[in-house]
């Protein structure tokens, strides 16, 4: 205990906490804290990397008669890239792994009912969502495992590539 009249010691600061800026400058959040939910289930969905949240317009070129300086590019439809989920292989029973295995080996997607909704949430240090992407109509296209190598000591990583219909993004400004 400090002697009477001595200033109180400051509380330890957690180095993972993002410093709050008082000068009004926006600081983007880091990308390492995220959560993935498959059809609302949070268990068995810890991933080390998520990529493929990308959308773009496909365009059609239209040449206008008499206008030779440029070609009009008209939007036709949106195109979504494939979603990639990477994680260390789960050796126990895995609902996600079982779904991927059934879909790729037994034709679950062709039979209907195999597509899932995937929620991806970027979270802050208090585990509150900052941004969420809801990916609709996802089904597996590819399941890859890193090579087994008796001379290495790497973790066995599985990569699942999913096709999906579309995604929607939602911001949570109150958590920032």
PDB file of C-alpha atoms in Angstrom:
ATOM      1  CA  UNK A   1       0.000   0.000   0.000  1.00  0.00           C
ATOM      2  CA  UNK A   2       1.344   3.458  -0.819  1.00  0.00           C
ATOM      3  CA  UNK A   3       2.038   5.785   2.094  1.00  0.00           C
ATOM      4  CA  UNK A   4      -0.606   8.347   2.984  1.00  0.00           C
ATOM      5  CA  UNK A   5      -0.548  11.356   0.678  1.00  0.00           C
ATOM      6  CA  UNK A   6       1.304   9.472  -2.118  1.00  0.00           C
ATOM      7  CA  UNK A   7      -0.295   9.456  -5.585  1.00  0.00           C
ATOM      8  CA  UNK A   8      -2.312   6.349  -6.388  1.00  0.00           C
ATOM      9  CA  UNK A   9      -0.757   3.899  -8.836  1.00  0.00           C
ATOM     10  CA  UNK A  10      -2.282   3.794 -12.300  1.00  0.00           C
ATOM     11  CA  UNK A  11      -4.181   0.673 -13.293  1.00  0.00           C
ATOM     12  CA  UNK A  12      -2.308  -1.626 -15.684  1.00  0.00           C
ATOM     13  CA  UNK A  13      -3.223  -0.937 -19.299  1.00  0.00           C
ATOM     14  CA  UNK A  14      -4.018  -3.920 -21.515  1.00  0.00           C
ATOM     15  CA  UNK A  15      -1.715  -3.604 -24.573  1.00  0.00           C
ATOM     16  CA  UNK A  16      -4.379  -5.225 -26.778  1.00  0.00           C
ATOM     17  CA  UNK A  17      -6.798  -2.340 -26.186  1.00  0.00           C
ATOM     18  CA  UNK A  18      -6.973   0.051 -29.104  1.00  0.00           C
ATOM     19  CA  UNK A  19      -6.083   3.539 -27.943  1.00  0.00           C
ATOM     20  CA  UNK A  20      -9.000   5.909 -28.279  1.00  0.00           C
ATOM     21  CA  UNK A  21      -8.097   8.938 -30.311  1.00  0.00           C
ATOM     22  CA  UNK A  22      -9.298  12.239 -28.978  1.00  0.00           C
ATOM     23  CA  UNK A  23      -8.327  14.228 -32.062  1.00  0.00           C
ATOM     24  CA  UNK A  24     -11.193  12.885 -34.195  1.00  0.00           C
ATOM     25  CA  UNK A  25      -8.969  10.799 -36.488  1.00  0.00           C
ATOM     26  CA  UNK A  26     -10.513   7.463 -37.444  1.00  0.00           C
ATOM     27  CA  UNK A  27      -8.396   4.395 -36.675  1.00  0.00           C
ATOM     28  CA  UNK A  28      -9.450   1.289 -38.626  1.00  0.00           C
ATOM     29  CA  UNK A  29      -9.897  -1.889 -36.570  1.00  0.00           C
ATOM     30  CA  UNK A  30      -7.405  -4.767 -36.812  1.00  0.00           C
ATOM     31  CA  UNK A  31      -8.408  -7.836 -38.816  1.00  0.00           C
ATOM     32  CA  UNK A  32      -7.214 -10.586 -36.477  1.00  0.00           C
ATOM     33  CA  UNK A  33     -10.293 -10.751 -34.215  1.00  0.00           C
ATOM     34  CA  UNK A  34     -13.232 -12.353 -35.985  1.00  0.00           C
ATOM     35  CA  UNK A  35     -15.832 -15.047 -35.502  1.00  0.00           C
ATOM     36  CA  UNK A  36     -17.526 -17.348 -38.021  1.00  0.00           C
ATOM     37  CA  UNK A  37     -20.998 -18.831 -37.479  1.00  0.00           C
ATOM     38  CA  UNK A  38     -22.465 -21.522 -39.724  1.00  0.00           C
ATOM     39  CA  UNK A  39     -26.281 -21.350 -39.726  1.00  0.00           C
ATOM     40  CA  UNK A  40     -26.099 -19.447 -36.426  1.00  0.00           C
ATOM     41  CA  UNK A  41     -23.938 -22.066 -34.640  1.00  0.00           C
ATOM     42  CA  UNK A  42     -20.772 -20.654 -33.063  1.00  0.00           C
ATOM     43  CA  UNK A  43     -19.187 -23.958 -32.068  1.00  0.00           C
ATOM     44  CA  UNK A  44     -16.670 -25.707 -34.340  1.00  0.00           C
ATOM     45  CA  UNK A  45     -16.143 -22.570 -36.415  1.00  0.00           C
ATOM     46  CA  UNK A  46     -12.781 -21.159 -35.336  1.00  0.00           C
ATOM     47  CA  UNK A  47     -10.841 -20.218 -38.436  1.00  0.00           C
ATOM     48  CA  UNK A  48      -7.422 -18.655 -38.885  1.00  0.00           C
ATOM     49  CA  UNK A  49      -8.292 -16.943 -42.159  1.00  0.00           C
ATOM     50  CA  UNK A  50     -11.372 -15.923 -44.139  1.00  0.00           C
ATOM     51  CA  UNK A  51     -11.075 -14.508 -47.647  1.00  0.00           C
ATOM     52  CA  UNK A  52     -13.290 -14.051 -50.673  1.00  0.00           C
ATOM     53  CA  UNK A  53     -15.719 -11.385 -49.487  1.00  0.00           C
ATOM     54  CA  UNK A  54     -15.627  -9.751 -52.889  1.00  0.00           C
ATOM     55  CA  UNK A  55     -18.307  -8.508 -55.264  1.00  0.00           C
ATOM     56  CA  UNK A  56     -18.015  -6.745 -58.604  1.00  0.00           C
ATOM     57  CA  UNK A  57     -20.171  -5.828 -61.561  1.00  0.00           C
ATOM     58  CA  UNK A  58     -19.835  -7.736 -64.794  1.00  0.00           C
ATOM     59  CA  UNK A  59     -20.188  -5.303 -67.665  1.00  0.00           C
ATOM     60  CA  UNK A  60     -21.221  -5.393 -71.286  1.00  0.00           C
ATOM     61  CA  UNK A  61     -19.472  -3.237 -73.865  1.00  0.00           C
ATOM     62  CA  UNK A  62     -21.789  -1.208 -76.092  1.00  0.00           C
ATOM     63  CA  UNK A  63     -20.354   0.645 -79.063  1.00  0.00           C
ATOM     64  CA  UNK A  64     -22.351   3.750 -79.919  1.00  0.00           C
ATOM     65  CA  UNK A  65     -22.624   4.625 -83.588  1.00  0.00           C
ATOM     66  CA  UNK A  66     -20.955   7.944 -84.401  1.00  0.00           C
ATOM     67  CA  UNK A  67     -19.130   8.110 -81.032  1.00  0.00           C
ATOM     68  CA  UNK A  68     -15.631   6.726 -81.622  1.00  0.00           C
ATOM     69  CA  UNK A  69     -13.852   8.122 -78.544  1.00  0.00           C
ATOM     70  CA  UNK A  70     -15.045   5.477 -76.084  1.00  0.00           C
ATOM     71  CA  UNK A  71     -17.115   2.361 -75.552  1.00  0.00           C
ATOM     72  CA  UNK A  72     -19.960   2.366 -73.028  1.00  0.00           C
ATOM     73  CA  UNK A  73     -19.575  -0.199 -70.240  1.00  0.00           C
ATOM     74  CA  UNK A  74     -23.008  -1.085 -68.905  1.00  0.00           C
ATOM     75  CA  UNK A  75     -23.485  -3.112 -65.715  1.00  0.00           C
ATOM     76  CA  UNK A  76     -25.052  -6.511 -66.350  1.00  0.00           C
ATOM     77  CA  UNK A  77     -24.979  -8.480 -63.066  1.00  0.00           C
ATOM     78  CA  UNK A  78     -23.015  -8.804 -59.876  1.00  0.00           C
ATOM     79  CA  UNK A  79     -20.371 -11.488 -59.537  1.00  0.00           C
ATOM     80  CA  UNK A  80     -19.206 -12.869 -56.186  1.00  0.00           C
ATOM     81  CA  UNK A  81     -15.880 -14.606 -55.703  1.00  0.00           C
ATOM     82  CA  UNK A  82     -15.581 -17.873 -53.780  1.00  0.00           C
ATOM     83  CA  UNK A  83     -15.217 -17.831 -49.998  1.00  0.00           C
ATOM     84  CA  UNK A  84     -12.106 -19.464 -48.520  1.00  0.00           C
ATOM     85  CA  UNK A  85     -12.055 -20.651 -44.898  1.00  0.00           C
ATOM     86  CA  UNK A  86      -8.758 -21.880 -43.388  1.00  0.00           C
ATOM     87  CA  UNK A  87      -8.205 -23.518 -40.020  1.00  0.00           C
ATOM     88  CA  UNK A  88      -6.236 -26.166 -38.206  1.00  0.00           C
ATOM     89  CA  UNK A  89      -7.755 -29.600 -38.768  1.00  0.00           C
ATOM     90  CA  UNK A  90     -10.262 -30.632 -36.096  1.00  0.00           C
ATOM     91  CA  UNK A  91      -9.630 -34.242 -35.057  1.00  0.00           C
ATOM     92  CA  UNK A  92     -12.772 -34.669 -32.953  1.00  0.00           C
ATOM     93  CA  UNK A  93     -16.339 -34.795 -34.246  1.00  0.00           C
ATOM     94  CA  UNK A  94     -16.941 -31.684 -36.332  1.00  0.00           C
ATOM     95  CA  UNK A  95     -20.365 -30.584 -37.563  1.00  0.00           C
ATOM     96  CA  UNK A  96     -18.709 -28.295 -40.127  1.00  0.00           C
ATOM     97  CA  UNK A  97     -16.336 -31.033 -41.330  1.00  0.00           C
ATOM     98  CA  UNK A  98     -19.216 -33.519 -41.522  1.00  0.00           C
ATOM     99  CA  UNK A  99     -21.295 -31.110 -43.624  1.00  0.00           C
ATOM    100  CA  UNK A 100     -18.378 -30.484 -46.016  1.00  0.00           C
ATOM    101  CA  UNK A 101     -17.658 -34.206 -46.300  1.00  0.00           C
ATOM    102  CA  UNK A 102     -21.305 -35.114 -46.976  1.00  0.00           C
ATOM    103  CA  UNK A 103     -21.750 -32.304 -49.487  1.00  0.00           C
ATOM    104  CA  UNK A 104     -18.664 -33.245 -51.489  1.00  0.00           C
ATOM    105  CA  UNK A 105     -18.975 -37.032 -51.358  1.00  0.00           C
ATOM    106  CA  UNK A 106     -22.721 -37.697 -51.276  1.00  0.00           C
ATOM    107  CA  UNK A 107     -24.079 -34.900 -53.449  1.00  0.00           C
ATOM    108  CA  UNK A 108     -25.896 -33.147 -50.598  1.00  0.00           C
ATOM    109  CA  UNK A 109     -25.992 -29.880 -52.524  1.00  0.00           C
ATOM    110  CA  UNK A 110     -27.638 -31.456 -55.564  1.00  0.00           C
ATOM    111  CA  UNK A 111     -30.295 -33.018 -53.345  1.00  0.00           C
ATOM    112  CA  UNK A 112     -31.275 -29.601 -51.966  1.00  0.00           C
ATOM    113  CA  UNK A 113     -31.108 -28.375 -48.404  1.00  0.00           C
ATOM    114  CA  UNK A 114     -27.316 -28.472 -48.364  1.00  0.00           C
ATOM    115  CA  UNK A 115     -26.623 -24.757 -48.683  1.00  0.00           C
ATOM    116  CA  UNK A 116     -25.813 -22.842 -45.490  1.00  0.00           C
ATOM    117  CA  UNK A 117     -25.822 -19.257 -44.266  1.00  0.00           C
ATOM    118  CA  UNK A 118     -22.432 -18.179 -42.943  1.00  0.00           C
ATOM    119  CA  UNK A 119     -22.016 -15.215 -40.621  1.00  0.00           C
ATOM    120  CA  UNK A 120     -18.614 -13.545 -40.356  1.00  0.00           C
ATOM    121  CA  UNK A 121     -18.156 -10.916 -37.655  1.00  0.00           C
ATOM    122  CA  UNK A 122     -15.176  -8.646 -37.110  1.00  0.00           C
ATOM    123  CA  UNK A 123     -15.141  -8.090 -33.337  1.00  0.00           C
ATOM    124  CA  UNK A 124     -13.554  -5.612 -30.966  1.00  0.00           C
ATOM    125  CA  UNK A 125     -11.640  -6.334 -27.744  1.00  0.00           C
ATOM    126  CA  UNK A 126     -14.967  -6.674 -25.866  1.00  0.00           C
ATOM    127  CA  UNK A 127     -16.136  -9.306 -28.403  1.00  0.00           C
ATOM    128  CA  UNK A 128     -18.773  -6.926 -29.785  1.00  0.00           C
ATOM    129  CA  UNK A 129     -19.299  -6.997 -33.576  1.00  0.00           C
ATOM    130  CA  UNK A 130     -17.916  -4.054 -35.540  1.00  0.00           C
ATOM    131  CA  UNK A 131     -18.837  -5.337 -39.009  1.00  0.00           C
ATOM    132  CA  UNK A 132     -20.799  -8.428 -40.006  1.00  0.00           C
ATOM    133  CA  UNK A 133     -21.088 -10.161 -43.358  1.00  0.00           C
ATOM    134  CA  UNK A 134     -23.939 -12.611 -43.892  1.00  0.00           C
ATOM    135  CA  UNK A 135     -23.117 -14.996 -46.727  1.00  0.00           C
ATOM    136  CA  UNK A 136     -26.182 -16.715 -48.185  1.00  0.00           C
ATOM    137  CA  UNK A 137     -26.538 -19.987 -50.071  1.00  0.00           C
ATOM    138  CA  UNK A 138     -23.013 -21.260 -49.385  1.00  0.00           C
ATOM    139  CA  UNK A 139     -21.953 -24.769 -50.338  1.00  0.00           C
ATOM    140  CA  UNK A 140     -18.513 -26.414 -50.562  1.00  0.00           C
ATOM    141  CA  UNK A 141     -16.633 -26.686 -53.841  1.00  0.00           C
ATOM    142  CA  UNK A 142     -13.226 -27.850 -52.607  1.00  0.00           C
ATOM    143  CA  UNK A 143     -11.654 -29.239 -49.435  1.00  0.00           C
ATOM    144  CA  UNK A 144      -7.867 -29.195 -49.295  1.00  0.00           C
ATOM    145  CA  UNK A 145      -5.373 -30.241 -46.630  1.00  0.00           C
ATOM    146  CA  UNK A 146      -1.745 -29.159 -46.389  1.00  0.00           C
ATOM    147  CA  UNK A 147       0.772 -31.844 -47.344  1.00  0.00           C
ATOM    148  CA  UNK A 148       1.803 -34.365 -44.718  1.00  0.00           C
ATOM    149  CA  UNK A 149       5.563 -34.125 -44.217  1.00  0.00           C
ATOM    150  CA  UNK A 150       7.543 -36.327 -41.824  1.00  0.00           C
ATOM    151  CA  UNK A 151      10.396 -33.801 -41.855  1.00  0.00           C
ATOM    152  CA  UNK A 152       8.297 -30.812 -40.753  1.00  0.00           C
ATOM    153  CA  UNK A 153       6.465 -29.721 -37.643  1.00  0.00           C
ATOM    154  CA  UNK A 154       3.763 -27.559 -39.200  1.00  0.00           C
ATOM    155  CA  UNK A 155       0.120 -27.670 -38.157  1.00  0.00           C
ATOM    156  CA  UNK A 156      -2.180 -29.562 -40.533  1.00  0.00           C
ATOM    157  CA  UNK A 157      -4.373 -26.884 -42.154  1.00  0.00           C
ATOM    158  CA  UNK A 158      -7.623 -27.495 -44.008  1.00  0.00           C
ATOM    159  CA  UNK A 159      -8.940 -25.046 -46.580  1.00  0.00           C
ATOM    160  CA  UNK A 160     -12.588 -25.128 -47.598  1.00  0.00           C
ATOM    161  CA  UNK A 161     -13.648 -23.224 -50.709  1.00  0.00           C
ATOM    162  CA  UNK A 162     -17.327 -22.311 -50.823  1.00  0.00           C
ATOM    163  CA  UNK A 163     -19.492 -20.921 -53.560  1.00  0.00           C
ATOM    164  CA  UNK A 164     -22.324 -18.615 -52.474  1.00  0.00           C
ATOM    165  CA  UNK A 165     -25.164 -16.592 -53.928  1.00  0.00           C
ATOM    166  CA  UNK A 166     -24.501 -13.207 -52.311  1.00  0.00           C
ATOM    167  CA  UNK A 167     -23.486 -11.457 -49.093  1.00  0.00           C
ATOM    168  CA  UNK A 168     -24.771  -8.496 -47.132  1.00  0.00           C
ATOM    169  CA  UNK A 169     -22.622  -6.269 -44.946  1.00  0.00           C
ATOM    170  CA  UNK A 170     -23.787  -4.652 -41.732  1.00  0.00           C
ATOM    171  CA  UNK A 171     -21.875  -2.055 -39.669  1.00  0.00           C
ATOM    172  CA  UNK A 172     -22.150  -1.657 -35.895  1.00  0.00           C
ATOM    173  CA  UNK A 173     -20.893   1.907 -35.272  1.00  0.00           C
ATOM    174  CA  UNK A 174     -21.893   1.854 -31.595  1.00  0.00           C
ATOM    175  CA  UNK A 175     -19.253  -0.826 -30.889  1.00  0.00           C
ATOM    176  CA  UNK A 176     -16.385   1.119 -32.497  1.00  0.00           C
TER     177      UNK A 176
END
